[in-house]
Amino acid sequence: KMSAVFLLLLVSTANVGAVLEKGLPRWEPRRLSCVRCCGPSEQPVSIISSRYARMSSDPAYSVPKVQPTIDITILKGEKGEMGEKGYPGAVGKEGERGLRGLNGRKGQKGQPGPQGHSCKQLYAAFSVGRRKPLHSSDYFQHVTFDTEFVNLYKHFNMFSGKFFCYVAGVYYFSLNVHTWNFKETYLHLMKNEKEVAILYTQPSDRSIMQSQSLMLDLQEGEEVWVRMFKRERENAIYSEESDVYIIFNGHLIKPAIE
């Protein structure tokens, strides 16, 4: 039984080989024919260069571009020496004023000052008058006085018509004048070179007494005096030799240092 099966397998294998030999064509070597690739004046191109041209034009075979990078830290040299100082630049615009800073700490108590002069009097008072009338001839005209009622320690200068402050403190001043008929009365009560009060009366057919008073806080060396102020109208104050119509008074109320 086994020999019969083996004999059948040999016959089947022989038949299959005969069928394959008859059905499949035999391979024979193919002969290459020459094809013209260039003209008479052209040089033949090598197979390798033509292949490289085809591959470089094809995106799939394109050669990647290589961009070299340089590490600067490798090429960096040692730190050089400091150069010479340059010329100063132009001055810029002044900036805006900043906010006010915080209050500083209270300082230490100072040393006691020198002893004061025992002869210095902490009093001042004057009362002066004018017996002559006065018409203003200039834009500003100083008013002087010719009668002295009280002039304590000579603090009021009769020649200049000014009270000079020798004792700093609070003072009371008053000015009284008599107006002139049909004329304007315009006077300034002055502290140094600045007017601090005005005495004014419009022209009228009758003359009247007019007054002005005030208090001033004076420092040592400051002056108080009276001047006339002329405008378009005639400015005048009235008085006469037999009586006093113009009076200027002042006295110290409270000295700055007692």
CSV table of C-alpha atoms in Angstrom, one decimal:
chain,number,residue,atom,x,y,z
A,1,LYS,CA,0.0,0.0,0.0
A,2,MET,CA,2.8,2.4,0.8
A,3,SER,CA,4.7,1.6,-2.3
A,4,ALA,CA,1.6,2.4,-4.4
A,5,VAL,CA,1.2,5.8,-2.8
A,6,PHE,CA,4.9,6.7,-3.4
A,7,LEU,CA,4.6,5.6,-7.0
A,8,LEU,CA,1.6,7.9,-7.5
A,9,LEU,CA,3.5,10.9,-6.1
A,10,LEU,CA,6.4,10.4,-8.5
A,11,VAL,CA,4.0,10.3,-11.5
A,12,SER,CA,2.3,13.5,-10.4
A,13,THR,CA,5.6,15.4,-9.9
A,14,ALA,CA,6.8,14.4,-13.4
A,15,ASN,CA,3.6,15.6,-15.0
A,16,VAL,CA,3.7,19.0,-13.2
A,17,GLY,CA,7.3,19.5,-14.4
A,18,ALA,CA,6.3,18.6,-18.0
A,19,VAL,CA,3.4,21.1,-17.9
A,20,LEU,CA,5.6,23.9,-16.5
A,21,GLU,CA,8.3,23.2,-19.1
A,22,LYS,CA,5.8,23.5,-22.0
A,23,GLY,CA,3.7,26.4,-20.6
A,24,LEU,CA,6.4,29.0,-19.5
A,25,PRO,CA,8.6,30.7,-22.1
A,26,ARG,CA,12.3,30.3,-21.8
A,27,TRP,CA,14.4,33.4,-20.8
A,28,GLU,CA,16.9,34.4,-23.2
A,29,PRO,CA,19.5,37.2,-22.8
A,30,ARG,CA,18.4,40.5,-24.4
A,31,ARG,CA,20.7,42.3,-26.6
A,32,LEU,CA,21.0,46.1,-26.0
A,33,SER,CA,20.8,48.4,-29.0
A,34,CYS,CA,22.7,51.8,-29.2
A,35,VAL,CA,20.6,55.0,-29.0
A,36,ARG,CA,22.0,58.4,-30.0
A,37,CYS,CA,22.0,60.8,-27.0
A,38,CYS,CA,23.8,63.8,-28.3
A,39,GLY,CA,24.6,65.7,-31.4
A,40,PRO,CA,27.8,65.7,-33.4
A,41,SER,CA,29.2,68.8,-31.6
A,42,GLU,CA,28.1,67.8,-28.1
A,43,GLN,CA,30.0,65.9,-25.6
A,44,PRO,CA,28.5,62.8,-24.2
A,45,VAL,CA,27.1,63.0,-20.7
A,46,SER,CA,28.1,60.4,-18.3
A,47,ILE,CA,25.5,58.1,-16.8
A,48,ILE,CA,26.4,59.2,-13.2
A,49,SER,CA,25.9,63.0,-14.0
A,50,SER,CA,22.6,62.4,-15.8
A,51,ARG,CA,21.4,60.4,-12.9
A,52,TYR,CA,22.4,63.1,-10.4
A,53,ALA,CA,20.6,65.7,-12.6
A,54,ARG,CA,17.4,63.6,-12.5
A,55,MET,CA,17.6,63.0,-8.8
A,56,SER,CA,18.3,66.6,-7.9
A,57,SER,CA,15.3,67.8,-10.0
A,58,ASP,CA,13.1,65.3,-8.2
A,59,PRO,CA,11.9,66.6,-4.8
A,60,ALA,CA,12.0,63.1,-3.4
A,61,TYR,CA,15.8,62.9,-4.1
A,62,SER,CA,16.7,66.6,-3.5
A,63,VAL,CA,19.9,67.2,-1.4
A,64,PRO,CA,19.1,68.9,1.9
A,65,LYS,CA,20.6,72.4,2.4
A,66,VAL,CA,23.1,72.5,5.2
A,67,GLN,CA,23.4,75.8,7.1
A,68,PRO,CA,26.4,75.9,9.4
A,69,THR,CA,26.0,77.5,12.8
A,70,ILE,CA,28.8,79.1,14.8
A,71,ASP,CA,29.0,79.0,18.5
A,72,ILE,CA,29.9,82.6,19.5
A,73,THR,CA,30.9,81.5,23.0
A,74,ILE,CA,33.7,79.5,21.5
A,75,LEU,CA,35.0,82.5,19.5
A,76,LYS,CA,34.5,85.1,22.4
A,77,GLY,CA,37.8,86.5,23.6
A,78,GLU,CA,38.8,87.7,27.0
A,79,LYS,CA,37.3,90.9,28.5
A,80,GLY,CA,39.2,94.0,27.5
A,81,GLU,CA,40.3,96.9,29.6
A,82,MET,CA,38.0,99.9,30.4
A,83,GLY,CA,38.3,102.7,27.9
A,84,GLU,CA,38.8,106.4,28.7
A,85,LYS,CA,35.9,108.4,30.0
A,86,GLY,CA,34.0,110.2,27.3
A,87,TYR,CA,32.9,113.8,27.2
A,88,PRO,CA,29.7,114.7,29.1
A,89,GLY,CA,26.5,114.9,27.0
A,90,ALA,CA,24.2,117.8,26.5
A,91,VAL,CA,22.1,118.9,29.5
A,92,GLY,CA,18.5,117.6,29.2
A,93,LYS,CA,15.3,119.5,29.9
A,94,GLU,CA,14.4,120.2,33.5
A,95,GLY,CA,11.9,117.6,34.8
A,96,GLU,CA,8.7,118.3,36.6
A,97,ARG,CA,8.8,119.1,40.2
A,98,GLY,CA,8.3,116.0,42.4
A,99,LEU,CA,5.9,115.5,45.2
A,100,ARG,CA,6.7,116.9,48.6
A,101,GLY,CA,8.6,114.5,50.8
A,102,LEU,CA,7.8,113.4,54.2
A,103,ASN,CA,8.6,115.6,57.2
A,104,GLY,CA,12.0,114.9,58.7
A,105,ARG,CA,12.7,114.1,62.3
A,106,LYS,CA,12.7,116.9,64.8
A,107,GLY,CA,16.2,118.2,65.4
A,108,GLN,CA,18.0,118.4,68.6
A,109,LYS,CA,17.6,121.4,70.9
A,110,GLY,CA,20.1,124.1,69.9
A,111,GLN,CA,22.6,125.9,72.1
A,112,PRO,CA,21.4,128.9,74.1
A,113,GLY,CA,21.9,132.2,72.3
A,114,PRO,CA,23.9,135.1,73.5
A,115,GLN,CA,22.6,137.3,76.2
A,116,GLY,CA,20.4,140.2,75.0
A,117,HIS,CA,21.2,143.8,75.4
A,118,SER,CA,20.0,145.1,78.7
A,119,CYS,CA,19.5,148.6,77.4
A,120,LYS,CA,17.2,147.6,74.5
A,121,GLN,CA,13.6,148.9,75.2
A,122,LEU,CA,10.7,146.7,74.1
A,123,TYR,CA,8.5,149.7,73.4
A,124,ALA,CA,7.7,151.8,70.3
A,125,ALA,CA,5.2,154.6,69.7
A,126,PHE,CA,4.9,157.8,67.6
A,127,SER,CA,2.3,160.5,66.8
A,128,VAL,CA,3.1,163.1,64.1
A,129,GLY,CA,1.1,165.7,62.3
A,130,ARG,CA,1.3,168.1,59.3
A,131,ARG,CA,0.2,171.8,59.4
A,132,LYS,CA,0.7,172.5,55.7
A,133,PRO,CA,-1.7,171.5,52.9
A,134,LEU,CA,-0.4,169.3,50.1
A,135,HIS,CA,-1.2,169.0,46.4
A,136,SER,CA,0.2,166.0,44.5
A,137,SER,CA,2.4,167.1,41.6
A,138,ASP,CA,3.8,163.7,40.7
A,139,TYR,CA,2.3,160.2,40.1
A,140,PHE,CA,3.5,159.2,43.5
A,141,GLN,CA,4.4,161.8,46.2
A,142,HIS,CA,5.9,161.1,49.6
A,143,VAL,CA,4.0,162.7,52.6
A,144,THR,CA,6.2,164.3,55.2
A,145,PHE,CA,5.3,165.7,58.6
A,146,ASP,CA,6.3,168.8,60.4
A,147,THR,CA,4.8,168.4,63.9
A,148,GLU,CA,6.0,165.9,66.5
A,149,PHE,CA,3.6,164.9,69.3
A,150,VAL,CA,5.2,161.6,70.5
A,151,ASN,CA,8.3,160.0,69.1
A,152,LEU,CA,9.5,157.4,71.6
A,153,TYR,CA,13.2,156.6,71.2
A,154,LYS,CA,13.1,158.6,67.9
A,155,HIS,CA,11.9,155.5,65.9
A,156,PHE,CA,10.0,157.9,63.5
A,157,ASN,CA,12.3,159.9,61.2
A,158,MET,CA,10.9,163.4,60.8
A,159,PHE,CA,13.2,164.1,57.9
A,160,SER,CA,12.2,161.1,55.7
A,161,GLY,CA,8.7,160.8,57.1
A,162,LYS,CA,9.1,157.1,57.7
A,163,PHE,CA,8.7,154.9,60.8
A,164,PHE,CA,11.7,152.5,61.2
A,165,CYS,CA,11.0,149.3,63.1
A,166,TYR,CA,13.7,148.6,65.8
A,167,VAL,CA,11.5,146.2,67.8
A,168,ALA,CA,9.9,143.4,65.9
A,169,GLY,CA,6.3,142.6,66.7
A,170,VAL,CA,2.7,143.6,66.1
A,171,TYR,CA,1.9,147.3,65.5
A,172,TYR,CA,-1.2,149.4,65.2
A,173,PHE,CA,-1.2,152.3,62.8
A,174,SER,CA,-3.8,155.0,62.0
A,175,LEU,CA,-4.0,157.8,59.4
A,176,ASN,CA,-6.3,160.8,59.6
A,177,VAL,CA,-6.6,163.5,56.9
A,178,HIS,CA,-8.9,166.4,55.9
A,179,THR,CA,-10.2,166.4,52.4
A,180,TRP,CA,-10.2,169.4,50.1
A,181,ASN,CA,-13.4,170.8,48.4
A,182,PHE,CA,-13.9,169.6,44.9
A,183,LYS,CA,-10.7,167.6,44.9
A,184,GLU,CA,-9.9,163.9,45.1
A,185,THR,CA,-8.1,162.4,48.2
A,186,TYR,CA,-6.1,159.3,47.4
A,187,LEU,CA,-3.4,158.0,49.8
A,188,HIS,CA,-1.5,154.7,50.3
A,189,LEU,CA,-0.3,153.4,53.6
A,190,MET,CA,3.0,151.8,52.7
A,191,LYS,CA,5.0,148.9,54.2
A,192,ASN,CA,8.5,149.1,52.7
A,193,GLU,CA,7.8,149.6,49.0
A,194,LYS,CA,4.3,147.9,48.9
A,195,GLU,CA,1.0,149.6,49.6
A,196,VAL,CA,-1.0,147.7,52.3
A,197,ALA,CA,-4.0,150.1,52.8
A,198,ILE,CA,-5.8,152.9,50.9
A,199,LEU,CA,-7.5,156.1,52.1
A,200,TYR,CA,-9.8,157.4,49.4
A,201,THR,CA,-12.5,160.2,49.1
A,202,GLN,CA,-14.3,161.3,46.0
A,203,PRO,CA,-14.5,165.0,45.1
A,204,SER,CA,-17.3,166.8,47.0
A,205,ASP,CA,-18.6,170.4,47.5
A,206,ARG,CA,-17.6,170.1,51.2
A,207,SER,CA,-14.5,168.9,53.0
A,208,ILE,CA,-14.7,166.0,55.6
A,209,MET,CA,-12.3,164.2,57.9
A,210,GLN,CA,-11.3,160.8,56.6
A,211,SER,CA,-9.4,158.0,58.5
A,212,GLN,CA,-7.8,154.6,57.9
A,213,SER,CA,-6.3,152.2,60.4
A,214,LEU,CA,-4.7,148.7,60.5
A,215,MET,CA,-2.3,146.4,62.3
A,216,LEU,CA,0.9,145.1,60.9
A,217,ASP,CA,3.4,142.4,61.9
A,218,LEU,CA,6.8,144.0,61.4
A,219,GLN,CA,10.3,142.6,61.4
A,220,GLU,CA,13.3,144.6,62.5
A,221,GLY,CA,14.4,147.0,59.8
A,222,GLU,CA,11.1,147.3,58.0
A,223,GLU,CA,9.5,150.8,57.4
A,224,VAL,CA,6.0,152.2,57.4
A,225,TRP,CA,5.1,155.5,55.6
A,226,VAL,CA,2.4,157.4,53.6
A,227,ARG,CA,2.3,158.5,50.0
A,228,MET,CA,-0.2,160.3,47.7
A,229,PHE,CA,-1.4,158.7,44.5
A,230,LYS,CA,-2.3,161.0,41.6
A,231,ARG,CA,-4.7,159.9,38.8
A,232,GLU,CA,-6.5,162.0,36.2
A,233,ARG,CA,-8.1,164.3,38.9
A,234,GLU,CA,-6.3,166.7,41.2
A,235,ASN,CA,-5.3,165.0,44.4
A,236,ALA,CA,-4.9,167.1,47.7
A,237,ILE,CA,-5.2,167.1,51.5
A,238,TYR,CA,-6.1,170.1,53.5
A,239,SER,CA,-4.5,171.7,56.6
A,240,GLU,CA,-3.5,175.1,57.9
A,241,GLU,CA,-0.8,176.7,60.1
A,242,SER,CA,-3.1,177.4,63.0
A,243,ASP,CA,-4.3,173.8,63.5
A,244,VAL,CA,-3.3,170.2,62.6
A,245,TYR,CA,-5.6,168.3,60.2
A,246,ILE,CA,-3.3,165.5,59.1
A,247,ILE,CA,-2.1,163.0,61.8
A,248,PHE,CA,-0.2,159.7,61.5
A,249,ASN,CA,0.0,157.5,64.6
A,250,GLY,CA,1.6,154.1,65.4
A,251,HIS,CA,2.6,152.0,68.5
A,252,LEU,CA,3.8,148.5,69.4
A,253,ILE,CA,1.0,146.2,70.7
A,254,LYS,CA,3.1,143.0,71.3
A,255,PRO,CA,6.8,142.5,70.7
A,256,ALA,CA,8.0,139.4,69.0
A,257,ILE,CA,10.4,138.6,71.9
A,258,GLU,CA,9.4,139.5,75.4
